[in-house]
Amino acid sequence: LTPGNVILYKRAISVYENNKWEEHDGKYFINGKEATSYTFKMNYYWMMGDNRHRSQDSRYWGFVPEDHVVGSAWLIWMSYDKGIRWNRIMNKIR
């Protein structure tokens, strides 16, 4: 755990994995013990929205616990890259 990556992991460690998180004098403590690393108990996903400029996705929420995932994509509804890519619309995701 470093000042550069703790912002990504702090919420998952404290909220989703039910640990007590503290920071003192530039050091991190999990359940009262100084921690320089952490092994996650659950699986997590980094979710990305398809509207990169306006999506509220993992760039906003952080990592998503596996037990919070309620579905998965299975169909390409729209595909656009300098124009509509008609050959991809309504195809199953492989």
PDB file of N, CA and C in Angstrom:
ATOM      1  N   LEU A   1       0.851  -1.174   0.000  1.00  0.00           N
ATOM      2  CA  LEU A   1       0.000   0.000   0.000  1.00  0.00           C
ATOM      3  C   LEU A   1       0.893   1.231   0.000  1.00  0.00           C
ATOM      4  N   THR A   2       0.617   2.117  -0.945  1.00  0.00           N
ATOM      5  CA  THR A   2       1.410   3.336  -1.080  1.00  0.00           C
ATOM      6  C   THR A   2       0.473   4.533  -1.219  1.00  0.00           C
ATOM      7  N   PRO A   3       0.990   5.739  -1.003  1.00  0.00           N
ATOM      8  CA  PRO A   3       0.137   6.919  -1.214  1.00  0.00           C
ATOM      9  C   PRO A   3      -0.413   6.989  -2.639  1.00  0.00           C
ATOM     10  N   GLY A   4       0.298   6.409  -3.595  1.00  0.00           N
ATOM     11  CA  GLY A   4      -0.155   6.431  -4.983  1.00  0.00           C
ATOM     12  C   GLY A   4      -1.280   5.462  -5.299  1.00  0.00           C
ATOM     13  N   ASN A   5      -1.402   4.365  -4.550  1.00  0.00           N
ATOM     14  CA  ASN A   5      -2.443   3.385  -4.882  1.00  0.00           C
ATOM     15  C   ASN A   5      -3.522   3.225  -3.816  1.00  0.00           C
ATOM     16  N   VAL A   6      -3.306   3.807  -2.651  1.00  0.00           N
ATOM     17  CA  VAL A   6      -4.264   3.602  -1.564  1.00  0.00           C
ATOM     18  C   VAL A   6      -5.652   4.143  -1.907  1.00  0.00           C
ATOM     19  N   ILE A   7      -5.719   5.174  -2.713  1.00  0.00           N
ATOM     20  CA  ILE A   7      -7.029   5.727  -3.099  1.00  0.00           C
ATOM     21  C   ILE A   7      -7.869   4.699  -3.874  1.00  0.00           C
ATOM     22  N   LEU A   8      -7.217   3.784  -4.581  1.00  0.00           N
ATOM     23  CA  LEU A   8      -7.937   2.747  -5.323  1.00  0.00           C
ATOM     24  C   LEU A   8      -8.460   1.636  -4.415  1.00  0.00           C
ATOM     25  N   TYR A   9      -7.723   1.328  -3.355  1.00  0.00           N
ATOM     26  CA  TYR A   9      -8.019   0.148  -2.553  1.00  0.00           C
ATOM     27  C   TYR A   9      -8.715   0.412  -1.224  1.00  0.00           C
ATOM     28  N   LYS A  10      -8.612   1.614  -0.709  1.00  0.00           N
ATOM     29  CA  LYS A  10      -9.107   1.924   0.637  1.00  0.00           C
ATOM     30  C   LYS A  10     -10.583   1.567   0.827  1.00  0.00           C
ATOM     31  N   ARG A  11     -11.429   1.949  -0.116  1.00  0.00           N
ATOM     32  CA  ARG A  11     -12.867   1.684   0.018  1.00  0.00           C
ATOM     33  C   ARG A  11     -13.159   0.184   0.031  1.00  0.00           C
ATOM     34  N   ALA A  12     -12.537  -0.562  -0.864  1.00  0.00           N
ATOM     35  CA  ALA A  12     -12.770  -2.008  -0.914  1.00  0.00           C
ATOM     36  C   ALA A  12     -12.313  -2.674   0.385  1.00  0.00           C
ATOM     37  N   ILE A  13     -11.159  -2.269   0.879  1.00  0.00           N
ATOM     38  CA  ILE A  13     -10.629  -2.867   2.105  1.00  0.00           C
ATOM     39  C   ILE A  13     -11.518  -2.557   3.304  1.00  0.00           C
ATOM     40  N   SER A  14     -11.963  -1.322   3.423  1.00  0.00           N
ATOM     41  CA  SER A  14     -12.733  -0.940   4.615  1.00  0.00           C
ATOM     42  C   SER A  14     -14.221  -1.246   4.502  1.00  0.00           C
ATOM     43  N   VAL A  15     -14.853  -0.861   3.408  1.00  0.00           N
ATOM     44  CA  VAL A  15     -16.308  -1.007   3.289  1.00  0.00           C
ATOM     45  C   VAL A  15     -16.711  -2.422   2.887  1.00  0.00           C
ATOM     46  N   TYR A  16     -16.161  -2.928   1.792  1.00  0.00           N
ATOM     47  CA  TYR A  16     -16.616  -4.216   1.262  1.00  0.00           C
ATOM     48  C   TYR A  16     -16.037  -5.416   2.008  1.00  0.00           C
ATOM     49  N   GLU A  17     -14.849  -5.250   2.595  1.00  0.00           N
ATOM     50  CA  GLU A  17     -14.234  -6.374   3.304  1.00  0.00           C
ATOM     51  C   GLU A  17     -14.309  -6.202   4.823  1.00  0.00           C
ATOM     52  N   ASN A  18     -15.053  -5.180   5.261  1.00  0.00           N
ATOM     53  CA  ASN A  18     -15.363  -4.975   6.687  1.00  0.00           C
ATOM     54  C   ASN A  18     -14.134  -4.910   7.594  1.00  0.00           C
ATOM     55  N   ASN A  19     -13.164  -4.103   7.199  1.00  0.00           N
ATOM     56  CA  ASN A  19     -11.984  -3.879   8.024  1.00  0.00           C
ATOM     57  C   ASN A  19     -11.996  -2.452   8.557  1.00  0.00           C
ATOM     58  N   LYS A  20     -11.363  -2.257   9.700  1.00  0.00           N
ATOM     59  CA  LYS A  20     -11.206  -0.907  10.247  1.00  0.00           C
ATOM     60  C   LYS A  20      -9.953  -0.299   9.623  1.00  0.00           C
ATOM     61  N   TRP A  21     -10.104   0.824   8.949  1.00  0.00           N
ATOM     62  CA  TRP A  21      -9.007   1.490   8.234  1.00  0.00           C
ATOM     63  C   TRP A  21      -8.605   2.751   8.981  1.00  0.00           C
ATOM     64  N   GLU A  22      -7.301   2.906   9.205  1.00  0.00           N
ATOM     65  CA  GLU A  22      -6.784   4.126   9.829  1.00  0.00           C
ATOM     66  C   GLU A  22      -5.493   4.548   9.135  1.00  0.00           C
ATOM     67  N   GLU A  23      -5.240   5.850   9.168  1.00  0.00           N
ATOM     68  CA  GLU A  23      -3.994   6.399   8.640  1.00  0.00           C
ATOM     69  C   GLU A  23      -3.398   7.310   9.704  1.00  0.00           C
ATOM     70  N   HIS A  24      -2.121   7.072  10.024  1.00  0.00           N
ATOM     71  CA  HIS A  24      -1.410   7.901  11.004  1.00  0.00           C
ATOM     72  C   HIS A  24       0.026   8.103  10.535  1.00  0.00           C
ATOM     73  N   ASP A  25       0.466   9.341  10.513  1.00  0.00           N
ATOM     74  CA  ASP A  25       1.864   9.670  10.191  1.00  0.00           C
ATOM     75  C   ASP A  25       2.344   9.002   8.901  1.00  0.00           C
ATOM     76  N   GLY A  26       1.490   8.978   7.891  1.00  0.00           N
ATOM     77  CA  GLY A  26       1.866   8.399   6.605  1.00  0.00           C
ATOM     78  C   GLY A  26       1.883   6.882   6.575  1.00  0.00           C
ATOM     79  N   LYS A  27       1.385   6.246   7.620  1.00  0.00           N
ATOM     80  CA  LYS A  27       1.319   4.779   7.680  1.00  0.00           C
ATOM     81  C   LYS A  27      -0.139   4.354   7.669  1.00  0.00           C
ATOM     82  N   TYR A  28      -0.376   3.143   7.174  1.00  0.00           N
ATOM     83  CA  TYR A  28      -1.730   2.605   7.062  1.00  0.00           C
ATOM     84  C   TYR A  28      -1.905   1.467   8.060  1.00  0.00           C
ATOM     85  N   PHE A  29      -3.083   1.440   8.677  1.00  0.00           N
ATOM     86  CA  PHE A  29      -3.388   0.416   9.665  1.00  0.00           C
ATOM     87  C   PHE A  29      -4.717  -0.236   9.304  1.00  0.00           C
ATOM     88  N   ILE A  30      -4.717  -1.557   9.295  1.00  0.00           N
ATOM     89  CA  ILE A  30      -5.928  -2.331   9.032  1.00  0.00           C
ATOM     90  C   ILE A  30      -6.201  -3.153  10.280  1.00  0.00           C
ATOM     91  N   ASN A  31      -7.352  -2.914  10.876  1.00  0.00           N
ATOM     92  CA  ASN A  31      -7.737  -3.580  12.129  1.00  0.00           C
ATOM     93  C   ASN A  31      -6.669  -3.409  13.211  1.00  0.00           C
ATOM     94  N   GLY A  32      -6.095  -2.209  13.273  1.00  0.00           N
ATOM     95  CA  GLY A  32      -5.131  -1.887  14.314  1.00  0.00           C
ATOM     96  C   GLY A  32      -3.697  -2.298  14.051  1.00  0.00           C
ATOM     97  N   LYS A  33      -3.440  -3.028  12.959  1.00  0.00           N
ATOM     98  CA  LYS A  33      -2.082  -3.481  12.648  1.00  0.00           C
ATOM     99  C   LYS A  33      -1.551  -2.720  11.443  1.00  0.00           C
ATOM    100  N   GLU A  34      -0.282  -2.303  11.526  1.00  0.00           N
ATOM    101  CA  GLU A  34       0.317  -1.593  10.403  1.00  0.00           C
ATOM    102  C   GLU A  34       0.326  -2.500   9.173  1.00  0.00           C
ATOM    103  N   ALA A  35      -0.040  -1.932   8.024  1.00  0.00           N
ATOM    104  CA  ALA A  35      -0.136  -2.724   6.792  1.00  0.00           C
ATOM    105  C   ALA A  35       0.647  -2.058   5.668  1.00  0.00           C
ATOM    106  N   THR A  36       1.489  -2.844   5.023  1.00  0.00           N
ATOM    107  CA  THR A  36       2.185  -2.370   3.824  1.00  0.00           C
ATOM    108  C   THR A  36       1.653  -3.079   2.586  1.00  0.00           C
ATOM    109  N   SER A  37       0.836  -4.117   2.815  1.00  0.00           N
ATOM    110  CA  SER A  37       0.193  -4.843   1.713  1.00  0.00           C
ATOM    111  C   SER A  37      -1.135  -5.394   2.228  1.00  0.00           C
ATOM    112  N   TYR A  38      -1.938  -5.892   1.291  1.00  0.00           N
ATOM    113  CA  TYR A  38      -3.231  -6.463   1.671  1.00  0.00           C
ATOM    114  C   TYR A  38      -3.620  -7.513   0.639  1.00  0.00           C
ATOM    115  N   THR A  39      -4.129  -8.647   1.101  1.00  0.00           N
ATOM    116  CA  THR A  39      -4.641  -9.688   0.212  1.00  0.00           C
ATOM    117  C   THR A  39      -6.159  -9.653   0.296  1.00  0.00           C
ATOM    118  N   PHE A  40      -6.794  -9.411  -0.843  1.00  0.00           N
ATOM    119  CA  PHE A  40      -8.252  -9.293  -0.874  1.00  0.00           C
ATOM    120  C   PHE A  40      -8.912 -10.646  -0.673  1.00  0.00           C
ATOM    121  N   LYS A  41     -10.037 -10.632   0.023  1.00  0.00           N
ATOM    122  CA  LYS A  41     -10.802 -11.852   0.297  1.00  0.00           C
ATOM    123  C   LYS A  41     -11.765 -12.174  -0.838  1.00  0.00           C
ATOM    124  N   MET A  42     -12.222 -11.135  -1.539  1.00  0.00           N
ATOM    125  CA  MET A  42     -13.199 -11.313  -2.620  1.00  0.00           C
ATOM    126  C   MET A  42     -12.576 -10.922  -3.957  1.00  0.00           C
ATOM    127  N   ASN A  43     -13.266 -11.262  -5.032  1.00  0.00           N
ATOM    128  CA  ASN A  43     -12.875 -10.813  -6.368  1.00  0.00           C
ATOM    129  C   ASN A  43     -13.530  -9.467  -6.649  1.00  0.00           C
ATOM    130  N   TYR A  44     -12.814  -8.619  -7.387  1.00  0.00           N
ATOM    131  CA  TYR A  44     -13.301  -7.281  -7.729  1.00  0.00           C
ATOM    132  C   TYR A  44     -13.150  -7.055  -9.221  1.00  0.00           C
ATOM    133  N   TYR A  45     -13.976  -6.165  -9.754  1.00  0.00           N
ATOM    134  CA  TYR A  45     -13.935  -5.838 -11.180  1.00  0.00           C
ATOM    135  C   TYR A  45     -13.805  -4.338 -11.367  1.00  0.00           C
ATOM    136  N   TRP A  46     -13.175  -3.965 -12.457  1.00  0.00           N
ATOM    137  CA  TRP A  46     -13.063  -2.558 -12.861  1.00  0.00           C
ATOM    138  C   TRP A  46     -14.040  -2.391 -14.012  1.00  0.00           C
ATOM    139  N   MET A  47     -15.137  -1.681 -13.787  1.00  0.00           N
ATOM    140  CA  MET A  47     -16.201  -1.526 -14.779  1.00  0.00           C
ATOM    141  C   MET A  47     -16.002  -0.250 -15.591  1.00  0.00           C
ATOM    142  N   MET A  48     -16.175  -0.361 -16.893  1.00  0.00           N
ATOM    143  CA  MET A  48     -16.039   0.795 -17.779  1.00  0.00           C
ATOM    144  C   MET A  48     -17.343   1.017 -18.530  1.00  0.00           C
ATOM    145  N   GLY A  49     -17.804   2.263 -18.514  1.00  0.00           N
ATOM    146  CA  GLY A  49     -18.988   2.631 -19.285  1.00  0.00           C
ATOM    147  C   GLY A  49     -18.612   2.896 -20.732  1.00  0.00           C
ATOM    148  N   ASP A  50     -19.584   2.877 -21.608  1.00  0.00           N
ATOM    149  CA  ASP A  50     -19.296   3.069 -23.029  1.00  0.00           C
ATOM    150  C   ASP A  50     -19.248   4.539 -23.431  1.00  0.00           C
ATOM    151  N   ASN A  51     -19.608   5.433 -22.556  1.00  0.00           N
ATOM    152  CA  ASN A  51     -19.534   6.861 -22.845  1.00  0.00           C
ATOM    153  C   ASN A  51     -18.369   7.421 -22.025  1.00  0.00           C
ATOM    154  N   ARG A  52     -17.171   7.348 -22.573  1.00  0.00           N
ATOM    155  CA  ARG A  52     -15.975   7.627 -21.776  1.00  0.00           C
ATOM    156  C   ARG A  52     -15.935   9.011 -21.155  1.00  0.00           C
ATOM    157  N   HIS A  53     -16.626   9.973 -21.729  1.00  0.00           N
ATOM    158  CA  HIS A  53     -16.572  11.328 -21.194  1.00  0.00           C
ATOM    159  C   HIS A  53     -17.622  11.598 -20.116  1.00  0.00           C
ATOM    160  N   ARG A  54     -18.662  10.773 -20.051  1.00  0.00           N
ATOM    161  CA  ARG A  54     -19.739  11.051 -19.099  1.00  0.00           C
ATOM    162  C   ARG A  54     -20.190   9.846 -18.275  1.00  0.00           C
ATOM    163  N   SER A  55     -19.535   8.722 -18.398  1.00  0.00           N
ATOM    164  CA  SER A  55     -19.964   7.534 -17.658  1.00  0.00           C
ATOM    165  C   SER A  55     -19.614   7.639 -16.185  1.00  0.00           C
ATOM    166  N   GLN A  56     -20.540   7.203 -15.349  1.00  0.00           N
ATOM    167  CA  GLN A  56     -20.215   7.008 -13.945  1.00  0.00           C
ATOM    168  C   GLN A  56     -19.923   5.527 -13.798  1.00  0.00           C
ATOM    169  N   ASP A  57     -18.646   5.202 -13.906  1.00  0.00           N
ATOM    170  CA  ASP A  57     -18.186   3.821 -13.881  1.00  0.00           C
ATOM    171  C   ASP A  57     -17.105   3.689 -12.811  1.00  0.00           C
ATOM    172  N   SER A  58     -16.224   2.728 -12.925  1.00  0.00           N
ATOM    173  CA  SER A  58     -15.211   2.526 -11.888  1.00  0.00           C
ATOM    174  C   SER A  58     -14.249   3.694 -11.740  1.00  0.00           C
ATOM    175  N   ARG A  59     -14.179   4.545 -12.731  1.00  0.00           N
ATOM    176  CA  ARG A  59     -13.378   5.757 -12.551  1.00  0.00           C
ATOM    177  C   ARG A  59     -14.030   6.649 -11.500  1.00  0.00           C
ATOM    178  N   TYR A  60     -15.319   6.476 -11.291  1.00  0.00           N
ATOM    179  CA  TYR A  60     -16.089   7.241 -10.306  1.00  0.00           C
ATOM    180  C   TYR A  60     -16.289   6.428  -9.020  1.00  0.00           C
ATOM    181  N   TRP A  61     -16.662   5.139  -9.157  1.00  0.00           N
ATOM    182  CA  TRP A  61     -16.980   4.293  -8.009  1.00  0.00           C
ATOM    183  C   TRP A  61     -15.775   3.608  -7.389  1.00  0.00           C
ATOM    184  N   GLY A  62     -14.788   3.250  -8.204  1.00  0.00           N
ATOM    185  CA  GLY A  62     -13.703   2.382  -7.756  1.00  0.00           C
ATOM    186  C   GLY A  62     -14.033   0.943  -8.117  1.00  0.00           C
ATOM    187  N   PHE A  63     -13.331   0.012  -7.514  1.00  0.00           N
ATOM    188  CA  PHE A  63     -13.544  -1.404  -7.810  1.00  0.00           C
ATOM    189  C   PHE A  63     -14.930  -1.851  -7.349  1.00  0.00           C
ATOM    190  N   VAL A  64     -15.508  -2.798  -8.084  1.00  0.00           N
ATOM    191  CA  VAL A  64     -16.843  -3.317  -7.779  1.00  0.00           C
ATOM    192  C   VAL A  64     -16.696  -4.764  -7.309  1.00  0.00           C
ATOM    193  N   PRO A  65     -17.198  -5.093  -6.116  1.00  0.00           N
ATOM    194  CA  PRO A  65     -17.116  -6.472  -5.640  1.00  0.00           C
ATOM    195  C   PRO A  65     -17.923  -7.405  -6.547  1.00  0.00           C
ATOM    196  N   GLU A  66     -17.416  -8.618  -6.697  1.00  0.00           N
ATOM    197  CA  GLU A  66     -18.077  -9.591  -7.569  1.00  0.00           C
ATOM    198  C   GLU A  66     -19.537  -9.810  -7.174  1.00  0.00           C
ATOM    199  N   ASP A  67     -19.839  -9.798  -5.883  1.00  0.00           N
ATOM    200  CA  ASP A  67     -21.222 -10.045  -5.464  1.00  0.00           C
ATOM    201  C   ASP A  67     -22.150  -8.857  -5.719  1.00  0.00           C
ATOM    202  N   HIS A  68     -21.612  -7.738  -6.222  1.00  0.00           N
ATOM    203  CA  HIS A  68     -22.432  -6.590  -6.613  1.00  0.00           C
ATOM    204  C   HIS A  68     -22.768  -6.607  -8.110  1.00  0.00           C
ATOM    205  N   VAL A  69     -22.133  -7.496  -8.861  1.00  0.00           N
ATOM    206  CA  VAL A  69     -22.382  -7.588 -10.303  1.00  0.00           C
ATOM    207  C   VAL A  69     -23.662  -8.386 -10.506  1.00  0.00           C
ATOM    208  N   VAL A  70     -24.640  -7.778 -11.188  1.00  0.00           N
ATOM    209  CA  VAL A  70     -25.939  -8.431 -11.333  1.00  0.00           C
ATOM    210  C   VAL A  70     -26.232  -8.873 -12.765  1.00  0.00           C
ATOM    211  N   GLY A  71     -25.334  -8.625 -13.669  1.00  0.00           N
ATOM    212  CA  GLY A  71     -25.567  -9.025 -15.053  1.00  0.00           C
ATOM    213  C   GLY A  71     -24.314  -8.844 -15.873  1.00  0.00           C
ATOM    214  N   SER A  72     -24.405  -9.214 -17.122  1.00  0.00           N
ATOM    215  CA  SER A  72     -23.279  -9.019 -18.033  1.00  0.00           C
ATOM    216  C   SER A  72     -23.817  -8.667 -19.415  1.00  0.00           C
ATOM    217  N   ALA A  73     -22.997  -7.983 -20.163  1.00  0.00           N
ATOM    218  CA  ALA A  73     -23.392  -7.592 -21.520  1.00  0.00           C
ATOM    219  C   ALA A  73     -23.396  -8.819 -22.428  1.00  0.00           C
ATOM    220  N   TRP A  74     -24.346  -8.872 -23.340  1.00  0.00           N
ATOM    221  CA  TRP A  74     -24.402  -9.992 -24.266  1.00  0.00           C
ATOM    222  C   TRP A  74     -24.702  -9.550 -25.697  1.00  0.00           C
ATOM    223  N   LEU A  75     -24.994  -8.258 -25.905  1.00  0.00           N
ATOM    224  CA  LEU A  75     -25.405  -7.779 -27.219  1.00  0.00           C
ATOM    225  C   LEU A  75     -24.770  -6.419 -27.511  1.00  0.00           C
ATOM    226  N   ILE A  76     -24.340  -6.233 -28.749  1.00  0.00           N
ATOM    227  CA  ILE A  76     -23.867  -4.918 -29.191  1.00  0.00           C
ATOM    228  C   ILE A  76     -25.078  -4.172 -29.708  1.00  0.00           C
ATOM    229  N   TRP A  77     -25.505  -3.167 -28.961  1.00  0.00           N
ATOM    230  CA  TRP A  77     -26.689  -2.401 -29.349  1.00  0.00           C
ATOM    231  C   TRP A  77     -26.342  -1.359 -30.394  1.00  0.00           C
ATOM    232  N   MET A  78     -25.226  -0.639 -30.206  1.00  0.00           N
ATOM    233  CA  MET A  78     -24.797   0.402 -31.138  1.00  0.00           C
ATOM    234  C   MET A  78     -23.281   0.374 -31.201  1.00  0.00           C
ATOM    235  N   SER A  79     -22.734   0.582 -32.373  1.00  0.00           N
ATOM    236  CA  SER A  79     -21.288   0.642 -32.548  1.00  0.00           C
ATOM    237  C   SER A  79     -20.971   1.829 -33.436  1.00  0.00           C
ATOM    238  N   TYR A  80     -20.181   2.749 -32.897  1.00  0.00           N
ATOM    239  CA  TYR A  80     -19.908   3.988 -33.615  1.00  0.00           C
ATOM    240  C   TYR A  80     -18.423   4.302 -33.538  1.00  0.00           C
ATOM    241  N   ASP A  81     -17.792   4.535 -34.682  1.00  0.00           N
ATOM    242  CA  ASP A  81     -16.396   4.961 -34.756  1.00  0.00           C
ATOM    243  C   ASP A  81     -16.232   5.712 -36.066  1.00  0.00           C
ATOM    244  N   LYS A  82     -16.340   7.015 -36.029  1.00  0.00           N
ATOM    245  CA  LYS A  82     -16.328   7.868 -37.233  1.00  0.00           C
ATOM    246  C   LYS A  82     -17.515   7.541 -38.135  1.00  0.00           C
ATOM    247  N   GLY A  83     -18.533   6.994 -37.563  1.00  0.00           N
ATOM    248  CA  GLY A  83     -19.736   6.612 -38.292  1.00  0.00           C
ATOM    249  C   GLY A  83     -20.302   5.334 -37.692  1.00  0.00           C
ATOM    250  N   ILE A  84     -21.543   5.055 -37.995  1.00  0.00           N
ATOM    251  CA  ILE A  84     -22.191   3.852 -37.468  1.00  0.00           C
ATOM    252  C   ILE A  84     -21.611   2.626 -38.158  1.00  0.00           C
ATOM    253  N   ARG A  85     -21.237   1.633 -37.358  1.00  0.00           N
ATOM    254  CA  ARG A  85     -20.715   0.370 -37.904  1.00  0.00           C
ATOM    255  C   ARG A  85     -21.874  -0.630 -37.945  1.00  0.00           C
ATOM    256  N   TRP A  86     -22.629  -0.557 -39.042  1.00  0.00           N
ATOM    257  CA  TRP A  86     -23.860  -1.333 -39.194  1.00  0.00           C
ATOM    258  C   TRP A  86     -23.630  -2.833 -39.061  1.00  0.00           C
ATOM    259  N   ASN A  87     -22.482  -3.324 -39.477  1.00  0.00           N
ATOM    260  CA  ASN A  87     -22.225  -4.770 -39.442  1.00  0.00           C
ATOM    261  C   ASN A  87     -22.074  -5.312 -38.014  1.00  0.00           C
ATOM    262  N   ARG A  88     -21.931  -4.444 -37.019  1.00  0.00           N
ATOM    263  CA  ARG A  88     -21.777  -4.889 -35.633  1.00  0.00           C
ATOM    264  C   ARG A  88     -23.063  -4.777 -34.823  1.00  0.00           C
ATOM    265  N   ILE A  89     -24.004  -3.963 -35.272  1.00  0.00           N
ATOM    266  CA  ILE A  89     -25.218  -3.708 -34.499  1.00  0.00           C
ATOM    267  C   ILE A  89     -26.050  -4.981 -34.362  1.00  0.00           C
ATOM    268  N   MET A  90     -26.514  -5.223 -33.130  1.00  0.00           N
ATOM    269  CA  MET A  90     -27.359  -6.358 -32.749  1.00  0.00           C
ATOM    270  C   MET A  90     -26.643  -7.704 -32.853  1.00  0.00           C
ATOM    271  N   ASN A  91     -25.321  -7.698 -32.864  1.00  0.00           N
ATOM    272  CA  ASN A  91     -24.561  -8.950 -32.821  1.00  0.00           C
ATOM    273  C   ASN A  91     -24.302  -9.338 -31.371  1.00  0.00           C
ATOM    274  N   LYS A  92     -24.189 -10.632 -31.124  1.00  0.00           N
ATOM    275  CA  LYS A  92     -23.841 -11.106 -29.792  1.00  0.00           C
ATOM    276  C   LYS A  92     -22.379 -10.780 -29.515  1.00  0.00           C
ATOM    277  N   ILE A  93     -22.079 -10.487 -28.265  1.00  0.00           N
ATOM    278  CA  ILE A  93     -20.695 -10.255 -27.852  1.00  0.00           C
ATOM    279  C   ILE A  93     -20.018 -11.609 -27.716  1.00  0.00           C
ATOM    280  N   ARG A  94     -18.850 -11.719 -28.317  1.00  0.00           N
ATOM    281  CA  ARG A  94     -18.107 -12.996 -28.247  1.00  0.00           C
ATOM    282  C   ARG A  94     -17.038 -12.927 -27.199  1.00  0.00           C
TER     283      ARG A  94
END
